Short mmCIF file of C-alpha atoms in Angstrom, two decimals:
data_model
loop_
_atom_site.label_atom_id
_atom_site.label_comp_id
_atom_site.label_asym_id
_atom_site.label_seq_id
_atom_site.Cartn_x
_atom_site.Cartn_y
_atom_site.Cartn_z
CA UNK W 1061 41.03 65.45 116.97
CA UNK W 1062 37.85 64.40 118.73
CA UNK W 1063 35.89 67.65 116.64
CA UNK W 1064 37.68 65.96 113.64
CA UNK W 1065 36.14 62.78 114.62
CA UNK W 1066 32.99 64.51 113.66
CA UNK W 1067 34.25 65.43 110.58
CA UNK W 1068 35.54 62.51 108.71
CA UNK W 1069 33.12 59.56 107.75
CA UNK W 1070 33.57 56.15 108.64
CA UNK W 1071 33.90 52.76 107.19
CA UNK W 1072 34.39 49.24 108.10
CA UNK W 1073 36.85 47.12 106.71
CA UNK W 1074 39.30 44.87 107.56
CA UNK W 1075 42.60 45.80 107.58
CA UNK W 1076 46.07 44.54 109.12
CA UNK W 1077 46.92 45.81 112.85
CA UNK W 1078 49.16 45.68 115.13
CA UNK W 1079 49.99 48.01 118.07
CA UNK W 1080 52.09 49.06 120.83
CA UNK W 1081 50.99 50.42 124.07
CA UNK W 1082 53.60 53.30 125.10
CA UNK W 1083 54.99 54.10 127.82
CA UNK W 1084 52.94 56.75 130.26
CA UNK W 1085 53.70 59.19 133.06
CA UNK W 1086 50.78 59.51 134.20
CA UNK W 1087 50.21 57.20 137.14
CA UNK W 1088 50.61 53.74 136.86
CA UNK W 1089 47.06 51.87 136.61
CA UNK W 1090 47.82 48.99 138.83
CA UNK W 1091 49.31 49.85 142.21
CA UNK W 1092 53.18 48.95 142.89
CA UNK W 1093 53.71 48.75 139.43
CA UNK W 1094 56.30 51.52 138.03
CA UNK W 1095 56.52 52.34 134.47
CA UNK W 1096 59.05 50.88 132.66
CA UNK W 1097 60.66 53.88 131.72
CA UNK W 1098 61.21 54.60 135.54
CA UNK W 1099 62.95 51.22 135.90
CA UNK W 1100 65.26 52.13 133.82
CA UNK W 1101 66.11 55.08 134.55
CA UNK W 1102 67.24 53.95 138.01
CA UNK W 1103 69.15 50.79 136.14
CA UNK W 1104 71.04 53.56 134.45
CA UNK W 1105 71.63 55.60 138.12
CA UNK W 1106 72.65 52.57 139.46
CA UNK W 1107 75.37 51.44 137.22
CA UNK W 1108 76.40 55.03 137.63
CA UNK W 1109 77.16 54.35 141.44
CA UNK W 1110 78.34 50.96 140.04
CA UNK W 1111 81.01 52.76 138.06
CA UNK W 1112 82.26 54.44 140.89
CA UNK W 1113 82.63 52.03 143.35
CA UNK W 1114 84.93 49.82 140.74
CA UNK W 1115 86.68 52.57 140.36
CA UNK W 1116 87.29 52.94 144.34
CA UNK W 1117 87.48 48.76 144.63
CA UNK W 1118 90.40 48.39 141.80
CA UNK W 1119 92.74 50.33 143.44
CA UNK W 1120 92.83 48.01 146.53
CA UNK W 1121 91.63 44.71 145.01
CA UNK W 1122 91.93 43.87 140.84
CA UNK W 1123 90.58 41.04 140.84
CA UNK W 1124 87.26 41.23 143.16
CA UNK W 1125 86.48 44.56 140.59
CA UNK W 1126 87.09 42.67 137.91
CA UNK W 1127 84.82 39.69 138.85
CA UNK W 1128 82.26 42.82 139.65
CA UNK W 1129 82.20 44.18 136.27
CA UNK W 1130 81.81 40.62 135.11
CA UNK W 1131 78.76 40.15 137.12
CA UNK W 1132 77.41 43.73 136.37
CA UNK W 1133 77.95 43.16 132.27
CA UNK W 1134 76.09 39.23 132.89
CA UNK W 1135 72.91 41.25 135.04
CA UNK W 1136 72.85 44.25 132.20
CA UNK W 1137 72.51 41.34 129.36
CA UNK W 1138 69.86 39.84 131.86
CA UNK W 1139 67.64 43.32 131.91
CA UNK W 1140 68.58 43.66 128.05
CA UNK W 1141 67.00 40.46 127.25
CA UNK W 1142 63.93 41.34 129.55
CA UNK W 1143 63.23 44.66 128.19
CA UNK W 1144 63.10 43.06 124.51
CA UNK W 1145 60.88 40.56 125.84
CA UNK W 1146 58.50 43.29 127.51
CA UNK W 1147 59.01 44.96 124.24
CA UNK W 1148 57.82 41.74 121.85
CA UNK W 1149 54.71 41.19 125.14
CA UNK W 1150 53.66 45.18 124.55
CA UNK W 1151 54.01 44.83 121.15
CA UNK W 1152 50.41 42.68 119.66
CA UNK W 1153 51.50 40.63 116.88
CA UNK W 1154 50.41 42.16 113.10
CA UNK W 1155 46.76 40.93 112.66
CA UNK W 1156 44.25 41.05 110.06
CA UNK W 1157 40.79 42.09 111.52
CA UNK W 1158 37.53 44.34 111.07
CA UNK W 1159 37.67 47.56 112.08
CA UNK W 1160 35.80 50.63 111.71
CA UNK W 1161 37.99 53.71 110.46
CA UNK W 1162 38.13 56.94 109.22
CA UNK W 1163 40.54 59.46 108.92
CA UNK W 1164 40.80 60.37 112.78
CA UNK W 1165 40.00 57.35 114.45
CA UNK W 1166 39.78 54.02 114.16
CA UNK W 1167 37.57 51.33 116.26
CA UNK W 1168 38.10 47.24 116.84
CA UNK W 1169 37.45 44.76 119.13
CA UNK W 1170 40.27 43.59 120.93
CA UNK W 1171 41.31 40.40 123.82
CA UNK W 1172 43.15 42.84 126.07
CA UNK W 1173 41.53 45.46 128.23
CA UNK W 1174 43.88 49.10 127.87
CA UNK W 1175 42.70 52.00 130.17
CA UNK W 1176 41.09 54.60 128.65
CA UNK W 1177 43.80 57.56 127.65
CA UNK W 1178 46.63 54.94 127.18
CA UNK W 1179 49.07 56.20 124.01
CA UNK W 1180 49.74 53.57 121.64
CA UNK W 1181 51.60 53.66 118.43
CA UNK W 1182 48.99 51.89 115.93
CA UNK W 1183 50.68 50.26 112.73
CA UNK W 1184 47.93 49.72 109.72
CA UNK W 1185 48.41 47.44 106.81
CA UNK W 1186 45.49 48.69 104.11
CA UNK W 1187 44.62 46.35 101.68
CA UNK W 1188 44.69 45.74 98.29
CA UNK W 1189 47.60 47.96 97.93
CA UNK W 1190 49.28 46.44 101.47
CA UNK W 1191 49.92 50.35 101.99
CA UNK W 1192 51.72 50.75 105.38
CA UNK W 1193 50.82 53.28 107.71
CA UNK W 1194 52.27 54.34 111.21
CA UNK W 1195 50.45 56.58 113.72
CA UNK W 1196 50.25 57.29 117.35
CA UNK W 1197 46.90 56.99 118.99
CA UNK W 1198 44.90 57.57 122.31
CA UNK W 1199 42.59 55.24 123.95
CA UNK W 1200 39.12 56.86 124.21
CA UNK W 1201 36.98 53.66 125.49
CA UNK W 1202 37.57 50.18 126.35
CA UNK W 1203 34.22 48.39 126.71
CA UNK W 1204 33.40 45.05 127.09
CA UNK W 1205 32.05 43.37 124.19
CA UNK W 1206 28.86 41.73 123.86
CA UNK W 1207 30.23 38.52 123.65
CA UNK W 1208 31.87 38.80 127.48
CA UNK W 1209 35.22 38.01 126.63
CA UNK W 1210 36.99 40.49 124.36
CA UNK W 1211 37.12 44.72 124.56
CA UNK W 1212 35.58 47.50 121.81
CA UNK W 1213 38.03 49.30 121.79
CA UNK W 1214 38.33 53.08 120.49
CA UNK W 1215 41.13 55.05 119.64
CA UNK W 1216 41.89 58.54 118.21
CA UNK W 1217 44.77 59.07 115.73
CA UNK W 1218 47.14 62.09 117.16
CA UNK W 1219 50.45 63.46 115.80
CA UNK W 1220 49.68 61.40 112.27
CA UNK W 1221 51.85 62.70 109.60
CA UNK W 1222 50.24 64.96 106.76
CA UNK W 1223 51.34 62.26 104.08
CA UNK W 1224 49.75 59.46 106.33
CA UNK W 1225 46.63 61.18 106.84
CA UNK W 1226 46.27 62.10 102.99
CA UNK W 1227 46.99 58.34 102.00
CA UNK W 1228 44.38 57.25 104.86
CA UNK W 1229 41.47 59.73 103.16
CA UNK W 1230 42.27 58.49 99.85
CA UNK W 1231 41.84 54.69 101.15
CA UNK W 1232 38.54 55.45 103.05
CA UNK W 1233 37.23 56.91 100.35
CA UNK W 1234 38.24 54.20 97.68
CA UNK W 1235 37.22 51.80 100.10
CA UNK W 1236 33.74 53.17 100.16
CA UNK W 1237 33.65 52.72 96.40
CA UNK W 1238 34.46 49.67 96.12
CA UNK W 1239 32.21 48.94 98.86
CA UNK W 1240 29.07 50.61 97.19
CA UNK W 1241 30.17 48.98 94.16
CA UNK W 1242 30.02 45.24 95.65
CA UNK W 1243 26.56 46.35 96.80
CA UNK W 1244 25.69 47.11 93.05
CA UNK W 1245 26.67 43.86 92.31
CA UNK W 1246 24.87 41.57 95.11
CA UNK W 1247 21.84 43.40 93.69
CA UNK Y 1259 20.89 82.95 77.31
CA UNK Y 1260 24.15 83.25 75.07
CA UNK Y 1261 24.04 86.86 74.92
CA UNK Y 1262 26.96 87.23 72.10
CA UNK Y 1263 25.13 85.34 69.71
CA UNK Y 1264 21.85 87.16 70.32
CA UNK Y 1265 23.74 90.75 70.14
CA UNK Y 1266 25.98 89.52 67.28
CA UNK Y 1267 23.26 88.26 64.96
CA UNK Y 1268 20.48 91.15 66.10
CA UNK Y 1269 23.24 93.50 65.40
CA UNK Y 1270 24.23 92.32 62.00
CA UNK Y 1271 20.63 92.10 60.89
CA UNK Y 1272 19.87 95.66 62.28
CA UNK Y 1273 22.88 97.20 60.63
CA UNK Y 1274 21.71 96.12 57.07
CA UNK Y 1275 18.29 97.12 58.05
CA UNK Y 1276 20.10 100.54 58.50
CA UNK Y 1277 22.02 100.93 55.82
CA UNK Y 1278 18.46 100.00 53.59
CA UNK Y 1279 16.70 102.81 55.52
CA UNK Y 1280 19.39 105.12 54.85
CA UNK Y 1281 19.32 104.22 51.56
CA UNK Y 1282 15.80 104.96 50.44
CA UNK Y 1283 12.71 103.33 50.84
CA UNK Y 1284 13.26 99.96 53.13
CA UNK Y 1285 9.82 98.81 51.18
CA UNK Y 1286 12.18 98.21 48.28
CA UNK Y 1287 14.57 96.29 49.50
CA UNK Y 1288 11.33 93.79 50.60
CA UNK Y 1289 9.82 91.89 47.38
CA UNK Y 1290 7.36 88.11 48.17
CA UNK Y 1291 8.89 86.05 45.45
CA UNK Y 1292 12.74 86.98 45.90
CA UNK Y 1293 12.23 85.83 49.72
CA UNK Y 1294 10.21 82.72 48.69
CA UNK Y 1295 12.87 81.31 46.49
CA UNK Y 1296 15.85 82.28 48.68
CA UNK Y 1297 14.50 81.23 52.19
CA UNK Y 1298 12.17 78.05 50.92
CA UNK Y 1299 14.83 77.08 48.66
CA UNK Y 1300 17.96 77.28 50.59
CA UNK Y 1301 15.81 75.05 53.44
CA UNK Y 1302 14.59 72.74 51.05
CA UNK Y 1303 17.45 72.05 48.73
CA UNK Y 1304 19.40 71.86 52.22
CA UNK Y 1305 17.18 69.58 53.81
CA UNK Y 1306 17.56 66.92 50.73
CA UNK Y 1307 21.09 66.62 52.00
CA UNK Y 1308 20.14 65.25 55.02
CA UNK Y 1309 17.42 63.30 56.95
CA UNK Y 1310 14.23 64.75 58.07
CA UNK Y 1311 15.12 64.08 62.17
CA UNK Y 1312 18.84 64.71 61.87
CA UNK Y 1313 17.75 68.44 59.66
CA UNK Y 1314 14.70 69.21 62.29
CA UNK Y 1315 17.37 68.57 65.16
CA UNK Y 1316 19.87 70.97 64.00
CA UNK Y 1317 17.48 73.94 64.32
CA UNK Y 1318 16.75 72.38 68.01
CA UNK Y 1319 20.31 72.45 68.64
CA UNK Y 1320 20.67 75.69 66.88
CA UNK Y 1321 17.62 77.04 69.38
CA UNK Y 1322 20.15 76.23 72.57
CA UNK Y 1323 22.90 77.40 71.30
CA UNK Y 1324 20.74 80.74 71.38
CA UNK Y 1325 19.55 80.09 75.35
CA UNK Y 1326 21.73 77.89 77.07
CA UNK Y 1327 25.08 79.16 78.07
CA UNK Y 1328 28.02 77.00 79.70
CA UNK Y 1329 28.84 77.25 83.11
CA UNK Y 1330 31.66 79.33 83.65
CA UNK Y 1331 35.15 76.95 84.39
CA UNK Y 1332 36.45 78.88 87.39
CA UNK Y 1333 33.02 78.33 88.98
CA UNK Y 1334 32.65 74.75 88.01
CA UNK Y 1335 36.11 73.60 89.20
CA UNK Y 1336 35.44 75.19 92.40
CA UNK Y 1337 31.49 73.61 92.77
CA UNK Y 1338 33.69 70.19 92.34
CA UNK Y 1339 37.01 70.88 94.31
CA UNK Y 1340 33.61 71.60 97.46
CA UNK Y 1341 32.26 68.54 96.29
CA UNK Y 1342 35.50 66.62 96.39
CA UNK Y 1343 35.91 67.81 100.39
CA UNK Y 1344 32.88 66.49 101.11
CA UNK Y 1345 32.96 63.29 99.74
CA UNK Y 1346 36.06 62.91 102.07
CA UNK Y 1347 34.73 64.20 105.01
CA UNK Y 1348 31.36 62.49 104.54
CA UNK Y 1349 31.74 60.08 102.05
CA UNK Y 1350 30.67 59.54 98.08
CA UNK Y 1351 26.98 59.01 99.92
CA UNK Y 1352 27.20 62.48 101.22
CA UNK Y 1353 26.66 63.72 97.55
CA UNK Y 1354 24.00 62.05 96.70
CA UNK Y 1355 20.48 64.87 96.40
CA UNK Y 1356 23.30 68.11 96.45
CA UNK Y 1357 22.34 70.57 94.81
CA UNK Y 1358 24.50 70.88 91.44
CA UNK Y 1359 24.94 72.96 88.71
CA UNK Y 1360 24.29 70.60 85.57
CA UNK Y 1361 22.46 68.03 84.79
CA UNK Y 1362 25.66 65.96 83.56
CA UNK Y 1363 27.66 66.54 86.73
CA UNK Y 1364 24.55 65.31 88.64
CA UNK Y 1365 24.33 62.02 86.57
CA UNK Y 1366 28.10 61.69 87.12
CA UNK Y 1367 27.41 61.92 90.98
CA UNK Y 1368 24.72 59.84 90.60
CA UNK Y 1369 26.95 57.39 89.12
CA UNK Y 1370 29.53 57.53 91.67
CA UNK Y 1371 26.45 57.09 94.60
CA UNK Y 1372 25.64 53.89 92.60
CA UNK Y 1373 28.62 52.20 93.46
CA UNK Y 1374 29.84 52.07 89.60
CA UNK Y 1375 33.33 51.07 88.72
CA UNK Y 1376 35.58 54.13 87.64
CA UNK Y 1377 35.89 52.74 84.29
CA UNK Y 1378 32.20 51.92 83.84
CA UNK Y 1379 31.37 56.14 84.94
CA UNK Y 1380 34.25 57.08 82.99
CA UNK Y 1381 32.69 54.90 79.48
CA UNK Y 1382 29.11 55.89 80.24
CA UNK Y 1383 29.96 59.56 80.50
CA UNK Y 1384 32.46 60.39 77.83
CA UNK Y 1385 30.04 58.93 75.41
CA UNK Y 1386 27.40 61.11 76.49
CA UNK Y 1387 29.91 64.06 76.03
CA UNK Y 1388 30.91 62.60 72.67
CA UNK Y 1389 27.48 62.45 71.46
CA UNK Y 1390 26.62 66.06 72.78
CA UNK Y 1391 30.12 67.23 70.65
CA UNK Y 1392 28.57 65.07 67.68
CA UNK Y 1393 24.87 66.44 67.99
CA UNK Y 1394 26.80 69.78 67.84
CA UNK Y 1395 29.02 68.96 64.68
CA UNK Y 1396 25.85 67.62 62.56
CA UNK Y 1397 24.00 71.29 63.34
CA UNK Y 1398 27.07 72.96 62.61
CA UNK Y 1399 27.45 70.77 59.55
CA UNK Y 1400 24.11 71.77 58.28
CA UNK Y 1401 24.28 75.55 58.93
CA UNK Y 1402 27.42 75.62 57.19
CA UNK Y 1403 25.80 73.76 54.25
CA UNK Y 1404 22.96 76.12 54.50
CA UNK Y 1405 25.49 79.44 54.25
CA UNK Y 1406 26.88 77.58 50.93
CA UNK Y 1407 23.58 77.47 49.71
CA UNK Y 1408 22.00 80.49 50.29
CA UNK Y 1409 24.57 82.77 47.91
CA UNK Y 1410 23.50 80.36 45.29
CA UNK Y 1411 19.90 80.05 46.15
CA UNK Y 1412 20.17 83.93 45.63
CA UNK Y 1413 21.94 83.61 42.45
CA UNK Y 1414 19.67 81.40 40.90
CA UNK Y 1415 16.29 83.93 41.67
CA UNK Y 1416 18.46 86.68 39.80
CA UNK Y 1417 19.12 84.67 36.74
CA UNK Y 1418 15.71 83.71 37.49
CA UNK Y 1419 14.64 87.88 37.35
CA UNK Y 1420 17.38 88.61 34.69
CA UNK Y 1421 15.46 85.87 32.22
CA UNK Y 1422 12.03 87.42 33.16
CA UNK Y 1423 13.51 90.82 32.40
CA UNK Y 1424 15.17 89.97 29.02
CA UNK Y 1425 11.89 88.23 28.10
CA UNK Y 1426 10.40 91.55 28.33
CA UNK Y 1427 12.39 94.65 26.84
CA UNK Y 1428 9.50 96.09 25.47
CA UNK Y 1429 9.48 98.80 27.69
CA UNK Y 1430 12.77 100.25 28.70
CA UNK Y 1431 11.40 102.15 31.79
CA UNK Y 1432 10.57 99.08 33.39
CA UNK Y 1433 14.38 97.50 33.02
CA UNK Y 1434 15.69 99.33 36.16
CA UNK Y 1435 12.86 97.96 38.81
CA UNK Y 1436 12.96 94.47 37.19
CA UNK Y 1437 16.78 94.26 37.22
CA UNK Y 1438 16.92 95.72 41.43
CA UNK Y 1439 14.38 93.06 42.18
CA UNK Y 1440 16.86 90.52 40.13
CA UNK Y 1441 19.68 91.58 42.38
CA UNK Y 1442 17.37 91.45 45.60
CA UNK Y 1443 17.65 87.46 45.70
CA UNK Y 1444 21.80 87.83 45.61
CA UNK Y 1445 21.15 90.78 48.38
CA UNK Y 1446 19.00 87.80 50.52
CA UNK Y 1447 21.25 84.91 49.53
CA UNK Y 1448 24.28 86.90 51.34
CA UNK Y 1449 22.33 88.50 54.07
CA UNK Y 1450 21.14 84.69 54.81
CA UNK Y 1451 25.02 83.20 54.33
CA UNK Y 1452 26.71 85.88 56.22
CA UNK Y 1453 24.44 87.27 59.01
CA UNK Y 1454 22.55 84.30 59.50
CA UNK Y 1455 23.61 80.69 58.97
CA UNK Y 1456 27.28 81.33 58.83
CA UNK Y 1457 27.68 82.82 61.94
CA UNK Y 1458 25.37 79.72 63.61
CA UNK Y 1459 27.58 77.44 62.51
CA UNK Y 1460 30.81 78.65 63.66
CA UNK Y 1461 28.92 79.53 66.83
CA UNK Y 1462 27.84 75.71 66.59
CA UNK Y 1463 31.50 74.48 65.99
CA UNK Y 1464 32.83 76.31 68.91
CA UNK Y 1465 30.07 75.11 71.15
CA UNK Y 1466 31.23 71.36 70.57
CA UNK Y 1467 35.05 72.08 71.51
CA UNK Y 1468 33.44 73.82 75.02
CA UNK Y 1469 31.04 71.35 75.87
CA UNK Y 1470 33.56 69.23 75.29
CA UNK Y 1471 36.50 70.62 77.34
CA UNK Y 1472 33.82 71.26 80.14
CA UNK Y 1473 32.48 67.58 80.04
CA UNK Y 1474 36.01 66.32 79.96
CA UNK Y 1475 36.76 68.90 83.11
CA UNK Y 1476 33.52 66.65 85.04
CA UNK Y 1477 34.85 63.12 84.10
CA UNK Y 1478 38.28 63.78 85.47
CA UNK Y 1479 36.72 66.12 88.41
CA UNK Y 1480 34.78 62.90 89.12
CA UNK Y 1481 36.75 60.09 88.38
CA UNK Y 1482 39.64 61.88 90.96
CA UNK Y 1483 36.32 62.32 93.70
CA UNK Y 1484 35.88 58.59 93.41
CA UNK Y 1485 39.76 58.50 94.26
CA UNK Y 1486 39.42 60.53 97.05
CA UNK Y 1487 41.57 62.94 95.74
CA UNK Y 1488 43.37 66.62 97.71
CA UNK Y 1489 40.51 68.66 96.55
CA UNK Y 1490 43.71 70.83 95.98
CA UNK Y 1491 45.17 68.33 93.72
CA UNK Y 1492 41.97 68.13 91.86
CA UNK Y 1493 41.58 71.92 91.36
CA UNK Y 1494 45.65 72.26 90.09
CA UNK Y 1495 44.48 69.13 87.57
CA UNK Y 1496 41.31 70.60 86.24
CA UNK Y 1497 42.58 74.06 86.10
CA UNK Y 1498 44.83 72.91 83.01
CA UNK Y 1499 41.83 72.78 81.20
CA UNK Y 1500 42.13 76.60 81.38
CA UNK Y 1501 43.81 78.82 79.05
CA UNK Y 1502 46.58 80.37 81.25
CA UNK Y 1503 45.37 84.21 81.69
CA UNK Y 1504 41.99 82.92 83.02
CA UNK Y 1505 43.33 80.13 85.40
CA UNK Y 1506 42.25 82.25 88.66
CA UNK Y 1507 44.43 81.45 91.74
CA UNK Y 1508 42.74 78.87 93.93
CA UNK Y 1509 42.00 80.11 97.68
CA UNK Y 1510 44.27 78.03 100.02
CA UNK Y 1511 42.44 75.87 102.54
#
């Protein structure tokens, strides 16, 4: 992709945006901090365990396994709710801004620092024709911004469908037209 | 250079030119006054039908049939399907100074460099094609009008050499030569309508419907480039301008 960065022109626009930063196993970029998916992978091992120790527990005592399994269903509604929450955090709300695109990559500047190499999955809203599209994407930089407070940051489109990528050209390229054409009329 | 209408009318001409020599003499097939009244008066009485610029035009037209030749379709879509990839690699900017096979698909790119609206390139340039097919029609109209006239032209220089034969029977011996030169205007007349003007004017005719399909072949080449069209997509749309045995299969790439 980054030769195909090369490749493809670029334009900017403003477009609607919204992403998610995905999970990574690579190692975790603050210390102490495991990746979700780890966490819950142990949850999962854990009630496991859980499981069998009810199992062992009812035979001598009912009613201390069933108050177990209560407490066990109330703390997996507890993690439940938490991981949606983490979810809706990780998950930057669908905003309109500038960006500068093309058919590989896209650029924007953004409030939260992500670490270069970060997956996210990118969701584009391309006006006039509000044409959704959904891609994954790598982080290549995260700079600071002139203005000291927000990032520039740059991504790469990876693993974008054939369809998305087509409908993403044709955009660009109309986009450019009607760009040139505004141009022509501010003459 | 058209080279069937050079060989086709050369050929024609130098088959009569032939069939004279085997004849006889070609010295008596050639006589001043017979060629006066058939050529001067099949362009005169001709050019009364129709305006001095729109009559001196036709000939112009006429003249490029003879030299220019359209580009070849296979060659053209593929020039645009390469132009279409680069405008979406590069952008519609990337076009603009390319090197391009004719002058209409450079104005067209020009266009689209401009930032003009898709309907505004699309107006602009099918007029131009529909006053190259027009140009085309008028010189076709005017050749055809000139291989109506010429037969008569000729007819009227024998009646002409009949009446200055009849007006002098005096001396039989002289009867034969008067009456060949008589026929020699009818001989130019066809030689003018057939192997001259009439094939011109068909030529003419089927000039407009190819400039026109190839013009038409640009607008829609460059009105789907301004899209940002699949170059493949473009190249299955513009080969159906093609008649079916010469739609050459498209290289996947």
């Amino acid at each position: 992709m980054s030769e195909e960065r090369r490749r493809y022109f670029r334009i900017t626009e403003t477009v609607g945006l919204s992403y998610t930063v995905l999970d990574e196993f690579g190692p975790a970029d603050v210390a102490g901090d495991a990746p979700a998916s780890d966490i819950l992978a142990h949850l999962t091992e854990q009630d496991k365990k859980i499981e069998m120790a009810l199992l062992e527990v009812e035979k001598e005592s009912p009613k201390v396994a069933e108050l177990v399994s209560l407490f066990n269903q109330k703390l997996e509604r507890i993690v439940n709710l938490l991981t949606m929450e983490g979810r809706l955090l990780d998950q930057i709300a669908m905003r309109i801004r500038e960006v500068n695109i093309s058919a590989c990559g896209i650029a924007f500047t953004n409030e939260e620092h992500i670490s270069e190499g970060r997956p996210l999955r990118l969701e584009l809203t391309l006006y006039p024709e509000e044409k959704k599209i959904v891609s994954d994407g790598r982080v290549v930089s995260c700079d600071p911004a002139p203005d000291g407070r927000h990032f520039y940051m740059r991504v790469d489109f990876y693993a974008m469908s054939k369809t998305a990528q087509e409908e993403l050209i044709q955009h660009i390229v109309k986009t450019q037209s009607s760009q040139l054409q505004q141009r022509q009329k501010n003459k | 250079m058209d080279l069937a209408t050079i060989v086709g009318l050369i050929g024609a001409c130098a088959l009569i030119v032939i069939a004279m020599l085997m004849s006889g003499e070609l010295g008596m097939f050639v006589n001043g006054p017979s060629l006066v009244i058939v050529f001067g008066g099949t362009i005169f009485a001709c050019m009364a039908k129709f305006s001095l610029g729109t009559y001196l035009s036709a000939m112009k037209i006429a003249g490029k049939s003879f030299t220019n030749k359209l580009p070849d379709p296979n060659a053209l879509i593929e020039e645009v399907v390469a132009l279409a990839d680069e405008a979406r690699k590069g952008g519609l900017l990337s076009l603009e100074g390319k090197e391009v096979s004719s002058d209409f698909l450079q104005r067209g790119i020009q266009l689209l460099v401009d930032g003009h609206d898709p309907d505004v390139v699309k107006a602009l340039l099918s007029k131009d094609k529909n006053q190259a097919v027009e140009r085309h029609n008028v010189g076709a109209t005017i050749f055809a009008s000139m291989a109506d006239m010429a037969p008569a032209m000729g007819m009227i220089g024998t009646l002409i050499g009949l009446v200055a034969m009849l007006a002098n029977m005096d001396d039989p011996k002289a009867i034969g030569p008067a009456m060949a030169v008589a026929l020699l205007t009818t001989l130019y007349g066809a030689v003018i309508a057939n192997a001259l003007c009439g094939p011109i004017a068909d030529k003419l005719k089927q000039r407009a419907i190819d400039e026109a399909m190839i013009k038409s072949l640009v607008i829609d080449a460059l009105i789907a480039i301004q899209n940002g069209q699949n170059p493949r997509v473009i190249d299955s749309l513009l080969r159906n301008y093609l008649p079916e045995g010469k739609r050459e299969v498209a290289d996947a790439d």
